[in-house]
PDB file of C-alpha atoms and ligand atoms in Angstrom:
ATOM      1  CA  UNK J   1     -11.094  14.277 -11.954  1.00 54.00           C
ATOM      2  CA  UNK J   2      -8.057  12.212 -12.031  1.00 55.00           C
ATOM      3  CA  UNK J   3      -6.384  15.545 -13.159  1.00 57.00           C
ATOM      4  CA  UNK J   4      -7.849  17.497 -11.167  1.00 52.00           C
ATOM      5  CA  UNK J   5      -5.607  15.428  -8.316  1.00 53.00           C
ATOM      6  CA  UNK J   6      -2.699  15.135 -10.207  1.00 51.00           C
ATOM      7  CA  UNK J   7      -2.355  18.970 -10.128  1.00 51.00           C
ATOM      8  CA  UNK J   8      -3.087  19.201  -6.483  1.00 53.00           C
ATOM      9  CA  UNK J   9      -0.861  16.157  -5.928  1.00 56.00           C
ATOM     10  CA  UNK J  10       2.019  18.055  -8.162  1.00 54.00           C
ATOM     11  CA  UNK J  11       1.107  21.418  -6.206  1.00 53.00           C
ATOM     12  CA  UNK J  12       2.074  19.440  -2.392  1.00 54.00           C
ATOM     13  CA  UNK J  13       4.417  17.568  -4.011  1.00 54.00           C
ATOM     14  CA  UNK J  14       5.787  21.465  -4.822  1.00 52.00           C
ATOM     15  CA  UNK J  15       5.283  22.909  -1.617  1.00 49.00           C
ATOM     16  CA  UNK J  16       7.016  20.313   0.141  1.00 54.00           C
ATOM     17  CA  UNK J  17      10.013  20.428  -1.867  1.00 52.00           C
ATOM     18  CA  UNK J  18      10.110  24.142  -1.428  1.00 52.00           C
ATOM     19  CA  UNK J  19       9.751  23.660   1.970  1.00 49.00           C
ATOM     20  CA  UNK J  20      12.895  22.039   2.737  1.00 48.00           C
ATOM     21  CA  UNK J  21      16.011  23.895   2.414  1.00 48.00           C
ATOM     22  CA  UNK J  22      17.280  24.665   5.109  1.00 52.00           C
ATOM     23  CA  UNK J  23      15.926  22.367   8.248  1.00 51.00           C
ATOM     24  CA  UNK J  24      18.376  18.765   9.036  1.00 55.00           C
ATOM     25  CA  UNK J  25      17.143  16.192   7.321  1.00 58.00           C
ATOM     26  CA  UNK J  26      14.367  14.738   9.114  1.00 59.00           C
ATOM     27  CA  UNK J  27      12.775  11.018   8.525  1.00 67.00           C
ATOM     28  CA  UNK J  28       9.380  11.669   8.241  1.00 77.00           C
ATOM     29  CA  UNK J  29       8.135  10.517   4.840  1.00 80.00           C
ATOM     30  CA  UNK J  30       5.761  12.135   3.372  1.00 87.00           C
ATOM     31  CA  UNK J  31       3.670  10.025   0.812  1.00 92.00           C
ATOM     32  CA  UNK J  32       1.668  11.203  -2.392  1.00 93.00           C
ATOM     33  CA  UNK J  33      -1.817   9.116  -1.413  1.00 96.00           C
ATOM     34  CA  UNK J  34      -2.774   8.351   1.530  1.00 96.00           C
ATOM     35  CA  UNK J  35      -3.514   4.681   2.367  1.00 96.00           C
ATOM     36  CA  UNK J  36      -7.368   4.383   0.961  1.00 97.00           C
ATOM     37  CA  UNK J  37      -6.263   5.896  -2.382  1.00 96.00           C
ATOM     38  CA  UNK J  38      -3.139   3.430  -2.626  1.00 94.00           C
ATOM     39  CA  UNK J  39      -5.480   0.344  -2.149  1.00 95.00           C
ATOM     40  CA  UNK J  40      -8.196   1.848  -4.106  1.00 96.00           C
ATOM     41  CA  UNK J  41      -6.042   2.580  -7.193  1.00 93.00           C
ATOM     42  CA  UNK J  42      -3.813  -0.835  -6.598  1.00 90.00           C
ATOM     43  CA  UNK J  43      -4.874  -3.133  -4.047  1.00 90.00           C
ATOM     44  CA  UNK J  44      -8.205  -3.495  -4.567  1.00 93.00           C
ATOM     45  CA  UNK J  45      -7.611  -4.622  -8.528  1.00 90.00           C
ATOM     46  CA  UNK J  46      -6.517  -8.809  -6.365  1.00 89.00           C
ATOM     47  CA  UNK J  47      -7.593  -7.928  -2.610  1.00 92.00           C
ATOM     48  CA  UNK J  48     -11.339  -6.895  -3.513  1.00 96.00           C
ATOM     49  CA  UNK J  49     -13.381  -3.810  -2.828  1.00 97.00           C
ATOM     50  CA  UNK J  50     -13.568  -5.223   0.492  1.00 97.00           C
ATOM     51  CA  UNK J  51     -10.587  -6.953   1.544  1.00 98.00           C
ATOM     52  CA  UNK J  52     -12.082  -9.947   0.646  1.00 98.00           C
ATOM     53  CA  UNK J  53     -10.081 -11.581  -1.941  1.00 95.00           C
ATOM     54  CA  UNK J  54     -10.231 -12.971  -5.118  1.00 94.00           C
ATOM     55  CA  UNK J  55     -10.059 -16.194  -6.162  1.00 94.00           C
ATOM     56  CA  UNK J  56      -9.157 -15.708 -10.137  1.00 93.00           C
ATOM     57  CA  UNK J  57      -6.407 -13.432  -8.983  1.00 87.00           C
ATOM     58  CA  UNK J  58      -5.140 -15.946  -6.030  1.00 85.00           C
ATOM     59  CA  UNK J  59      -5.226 -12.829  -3.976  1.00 88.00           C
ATOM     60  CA  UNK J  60      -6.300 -13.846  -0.019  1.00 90.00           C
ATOM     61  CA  UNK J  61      -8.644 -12.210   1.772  1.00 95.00           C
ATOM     62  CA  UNK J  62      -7.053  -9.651   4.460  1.00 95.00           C
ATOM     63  CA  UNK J  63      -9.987  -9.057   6.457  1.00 98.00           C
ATOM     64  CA  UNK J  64      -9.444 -11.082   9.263  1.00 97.00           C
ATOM     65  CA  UNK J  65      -6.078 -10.513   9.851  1.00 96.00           C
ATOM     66  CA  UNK J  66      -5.017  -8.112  12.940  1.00 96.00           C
ATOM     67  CA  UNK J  67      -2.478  -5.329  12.256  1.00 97.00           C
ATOM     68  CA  UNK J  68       0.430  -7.127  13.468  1.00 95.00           C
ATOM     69  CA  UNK J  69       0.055  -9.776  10.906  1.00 94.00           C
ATOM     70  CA  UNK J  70      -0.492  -7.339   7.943  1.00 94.00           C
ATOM     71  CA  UNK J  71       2.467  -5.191   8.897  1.00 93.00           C
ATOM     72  CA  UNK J  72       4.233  -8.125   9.325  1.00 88.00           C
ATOM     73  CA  UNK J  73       3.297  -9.611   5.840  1.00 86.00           C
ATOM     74  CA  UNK J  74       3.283  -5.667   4.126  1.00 87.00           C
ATOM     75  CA  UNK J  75       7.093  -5.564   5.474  1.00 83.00           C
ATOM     76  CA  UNK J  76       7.495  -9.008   3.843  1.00 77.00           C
ATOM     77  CA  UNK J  77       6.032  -7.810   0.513  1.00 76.00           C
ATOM     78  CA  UNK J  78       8.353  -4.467   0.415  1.00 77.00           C
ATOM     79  CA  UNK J  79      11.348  -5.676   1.564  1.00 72.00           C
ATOM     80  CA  UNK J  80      11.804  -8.578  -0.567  1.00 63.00           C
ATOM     81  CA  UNK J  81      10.228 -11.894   0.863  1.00 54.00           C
ATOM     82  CA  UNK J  82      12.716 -11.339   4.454  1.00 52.00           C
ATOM     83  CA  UNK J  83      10.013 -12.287   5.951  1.00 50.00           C
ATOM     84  CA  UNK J  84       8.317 -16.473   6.417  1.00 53.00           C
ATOM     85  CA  UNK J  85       5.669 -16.436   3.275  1.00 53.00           C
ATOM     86  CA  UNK J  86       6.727 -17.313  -0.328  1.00 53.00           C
ATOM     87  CA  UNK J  87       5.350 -13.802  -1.549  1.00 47.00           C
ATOM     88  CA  UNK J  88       4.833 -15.381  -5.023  1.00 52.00           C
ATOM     89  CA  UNK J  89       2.732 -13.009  -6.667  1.00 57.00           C
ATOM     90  CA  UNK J  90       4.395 -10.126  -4.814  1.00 68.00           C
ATOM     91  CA  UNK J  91       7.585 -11.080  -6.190  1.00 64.00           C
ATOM     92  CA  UNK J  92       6.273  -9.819  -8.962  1.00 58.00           C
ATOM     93  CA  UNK J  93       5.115  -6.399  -7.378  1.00 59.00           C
ATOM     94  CA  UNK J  94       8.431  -6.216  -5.396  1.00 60.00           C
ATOM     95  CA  UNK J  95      10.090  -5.821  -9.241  1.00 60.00           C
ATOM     96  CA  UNK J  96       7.842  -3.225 -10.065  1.00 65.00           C
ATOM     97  CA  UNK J  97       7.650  -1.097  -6.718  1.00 64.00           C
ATOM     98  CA  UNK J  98      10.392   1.398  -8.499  1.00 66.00           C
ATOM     99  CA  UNK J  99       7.204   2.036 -10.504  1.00 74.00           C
ATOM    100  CA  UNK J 100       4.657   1.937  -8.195  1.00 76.00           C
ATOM    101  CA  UNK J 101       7.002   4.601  -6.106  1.00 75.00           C
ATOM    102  CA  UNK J 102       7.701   6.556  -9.444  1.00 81.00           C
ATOM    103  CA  UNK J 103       3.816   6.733  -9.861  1.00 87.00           C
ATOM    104  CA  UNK J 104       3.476   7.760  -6.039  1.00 90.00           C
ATOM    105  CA  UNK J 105       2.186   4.597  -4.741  1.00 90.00           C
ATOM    106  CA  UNK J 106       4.239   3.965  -2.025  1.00 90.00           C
ATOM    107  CA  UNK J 107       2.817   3.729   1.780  1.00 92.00           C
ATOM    108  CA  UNK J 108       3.660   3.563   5.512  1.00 93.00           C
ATOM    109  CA  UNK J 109       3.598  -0.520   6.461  1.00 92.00           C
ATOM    110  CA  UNK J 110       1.589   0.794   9.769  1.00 96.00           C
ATOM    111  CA  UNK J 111      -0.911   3.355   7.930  1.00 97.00           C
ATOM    112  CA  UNK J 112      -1.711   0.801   5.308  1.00 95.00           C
ATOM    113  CA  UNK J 113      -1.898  -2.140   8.042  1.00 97.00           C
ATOM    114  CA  UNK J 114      -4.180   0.395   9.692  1.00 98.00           C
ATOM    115  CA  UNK J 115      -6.173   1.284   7.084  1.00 98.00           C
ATOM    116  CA  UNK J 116      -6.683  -2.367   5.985  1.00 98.00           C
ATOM    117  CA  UNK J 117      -7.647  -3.223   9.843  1.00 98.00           C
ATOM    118  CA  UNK J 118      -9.741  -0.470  10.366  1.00 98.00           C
ATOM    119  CA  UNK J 119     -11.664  -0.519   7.279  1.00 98.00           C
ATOM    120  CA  UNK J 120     -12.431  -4.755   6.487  1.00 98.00           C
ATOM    121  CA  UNK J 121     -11.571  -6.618   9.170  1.00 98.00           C
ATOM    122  CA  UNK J 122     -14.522  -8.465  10.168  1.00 97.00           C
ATOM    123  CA  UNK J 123     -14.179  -9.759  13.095  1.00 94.00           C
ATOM    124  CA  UNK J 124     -13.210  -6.573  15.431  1.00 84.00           C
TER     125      UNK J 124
HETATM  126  C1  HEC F   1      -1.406  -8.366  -8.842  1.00 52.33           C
HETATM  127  C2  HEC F   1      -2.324  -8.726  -7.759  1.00 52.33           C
HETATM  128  C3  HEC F   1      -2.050  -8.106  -6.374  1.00 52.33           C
HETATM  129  C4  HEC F   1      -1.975  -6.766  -6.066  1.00 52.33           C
HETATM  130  C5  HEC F   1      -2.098  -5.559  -6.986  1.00 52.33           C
HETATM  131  C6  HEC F   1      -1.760  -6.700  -4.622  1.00 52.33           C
HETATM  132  N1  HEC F   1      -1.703  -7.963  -4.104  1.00 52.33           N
HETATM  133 FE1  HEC F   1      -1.417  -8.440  -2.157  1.00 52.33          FE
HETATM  134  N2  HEC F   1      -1.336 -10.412  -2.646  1.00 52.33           N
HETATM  135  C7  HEC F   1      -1.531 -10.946  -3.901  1.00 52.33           C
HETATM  136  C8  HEC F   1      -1.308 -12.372  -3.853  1.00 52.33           C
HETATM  137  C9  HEC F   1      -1.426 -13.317  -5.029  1.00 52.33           C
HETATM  138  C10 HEC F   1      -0.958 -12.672  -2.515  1.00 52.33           C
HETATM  139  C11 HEC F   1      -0.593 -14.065  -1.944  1.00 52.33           C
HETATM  140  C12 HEC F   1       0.793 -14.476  -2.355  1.00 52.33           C
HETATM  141  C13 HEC F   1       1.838 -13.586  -1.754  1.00 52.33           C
HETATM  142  O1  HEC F   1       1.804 -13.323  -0.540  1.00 52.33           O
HETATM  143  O2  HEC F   1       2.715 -13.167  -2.509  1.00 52.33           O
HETATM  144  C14 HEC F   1      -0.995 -11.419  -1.786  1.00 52.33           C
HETATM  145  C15 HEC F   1      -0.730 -11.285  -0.429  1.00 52.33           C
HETATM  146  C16 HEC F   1      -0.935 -10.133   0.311  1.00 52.33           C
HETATM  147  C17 HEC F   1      -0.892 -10.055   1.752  1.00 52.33           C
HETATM  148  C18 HEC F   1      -0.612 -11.225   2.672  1.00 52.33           C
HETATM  149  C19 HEC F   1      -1.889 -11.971   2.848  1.00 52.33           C
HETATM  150  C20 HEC F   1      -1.688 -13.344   3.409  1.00 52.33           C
HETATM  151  O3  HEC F   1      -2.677 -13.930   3.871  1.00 52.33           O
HETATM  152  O4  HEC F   1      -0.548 -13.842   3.388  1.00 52.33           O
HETATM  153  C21 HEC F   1      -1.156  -8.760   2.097  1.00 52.33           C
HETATM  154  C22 HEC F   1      -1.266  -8.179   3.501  1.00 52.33           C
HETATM  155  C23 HEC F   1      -1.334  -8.030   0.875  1.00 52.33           C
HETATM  156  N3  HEC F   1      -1.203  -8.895  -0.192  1.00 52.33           N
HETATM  157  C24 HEC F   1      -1.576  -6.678   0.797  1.00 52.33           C
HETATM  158  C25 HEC F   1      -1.595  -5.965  -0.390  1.00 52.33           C
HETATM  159  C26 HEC F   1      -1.626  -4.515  -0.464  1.00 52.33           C
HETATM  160  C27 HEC F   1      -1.675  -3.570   0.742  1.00 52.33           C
HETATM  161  C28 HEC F   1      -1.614  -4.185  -1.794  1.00 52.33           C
HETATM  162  C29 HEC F   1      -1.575  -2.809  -2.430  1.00 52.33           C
HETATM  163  C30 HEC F   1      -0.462  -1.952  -2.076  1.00 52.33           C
HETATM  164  C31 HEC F   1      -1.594  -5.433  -2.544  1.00 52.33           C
HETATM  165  N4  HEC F   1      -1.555  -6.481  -1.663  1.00 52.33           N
HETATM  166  C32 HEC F   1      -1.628  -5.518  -3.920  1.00 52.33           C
HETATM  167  C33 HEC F   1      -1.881 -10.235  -5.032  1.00 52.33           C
HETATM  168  C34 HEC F   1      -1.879  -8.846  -5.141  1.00 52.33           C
END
């Protein structure tokens, strides 16, 4: 399975590349997993299934936080610690983003504030 969508990954990740020669360089992204795969493959491993935290991984819950905040606190963890928290842990993750990109799991702040909205908040 997890082949299986590394080839079809590899194949878009082909046909976008392909794609490109000619046109102006425009600044849309285009990212390798969409938002639900990100957080299920990272995310989820501190933030819970859910959203909901976890306490041996000092990870907070994020399901009661509207999009504004997350995007405000996703901008904070990718750009550094810019932003007003202490992003301790994500310190950590800011050092290994180059990886996390290398491996494809980068996201849009909004889609992933979105997604995380959308899909756990619990009191919409
Ligand atoms: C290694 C464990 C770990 C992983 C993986 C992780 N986080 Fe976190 N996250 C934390 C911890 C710990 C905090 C609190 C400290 C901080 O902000 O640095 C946090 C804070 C946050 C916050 C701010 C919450 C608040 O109340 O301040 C958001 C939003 C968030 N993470 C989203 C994500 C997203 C989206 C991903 C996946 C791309 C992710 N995290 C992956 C551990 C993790």
């Amino acid at each position: 399975m997890k082949k299986l969508i590394l080839i079809v990954s590899s194949a878009v990740a082909l046909i976008a590349l392909s794609g490109c020669g000619d046109s102006p360089k425009s600044n849309t992204v285009t990212y390798k997993y969409t938002p639900a795969e990100v957080y299920k493959a990272t995310c989820s491993h501190c933030h819970g299934d859910k959203g909901e935290g976890k306490a041996e991984k000092k990870a907070p819950a994020i399901n009661k936080k509207i999009v504004q905040e997350l995007e405000l606190d996703l901008f904070d963890i990718k750009n550094g610690g810019l932003g007003q928290s202490t992003a301790t842990e994500h310190d950590v993750m800011e050092h290994n983003m180059q990886k996390l990109t290398e491996k494809g799991y980068d996201y849009d702040i909004k889609a992933m504030a979105n997604y995380i909205f959308n899909t756990f908040n619990i009191n919409k």
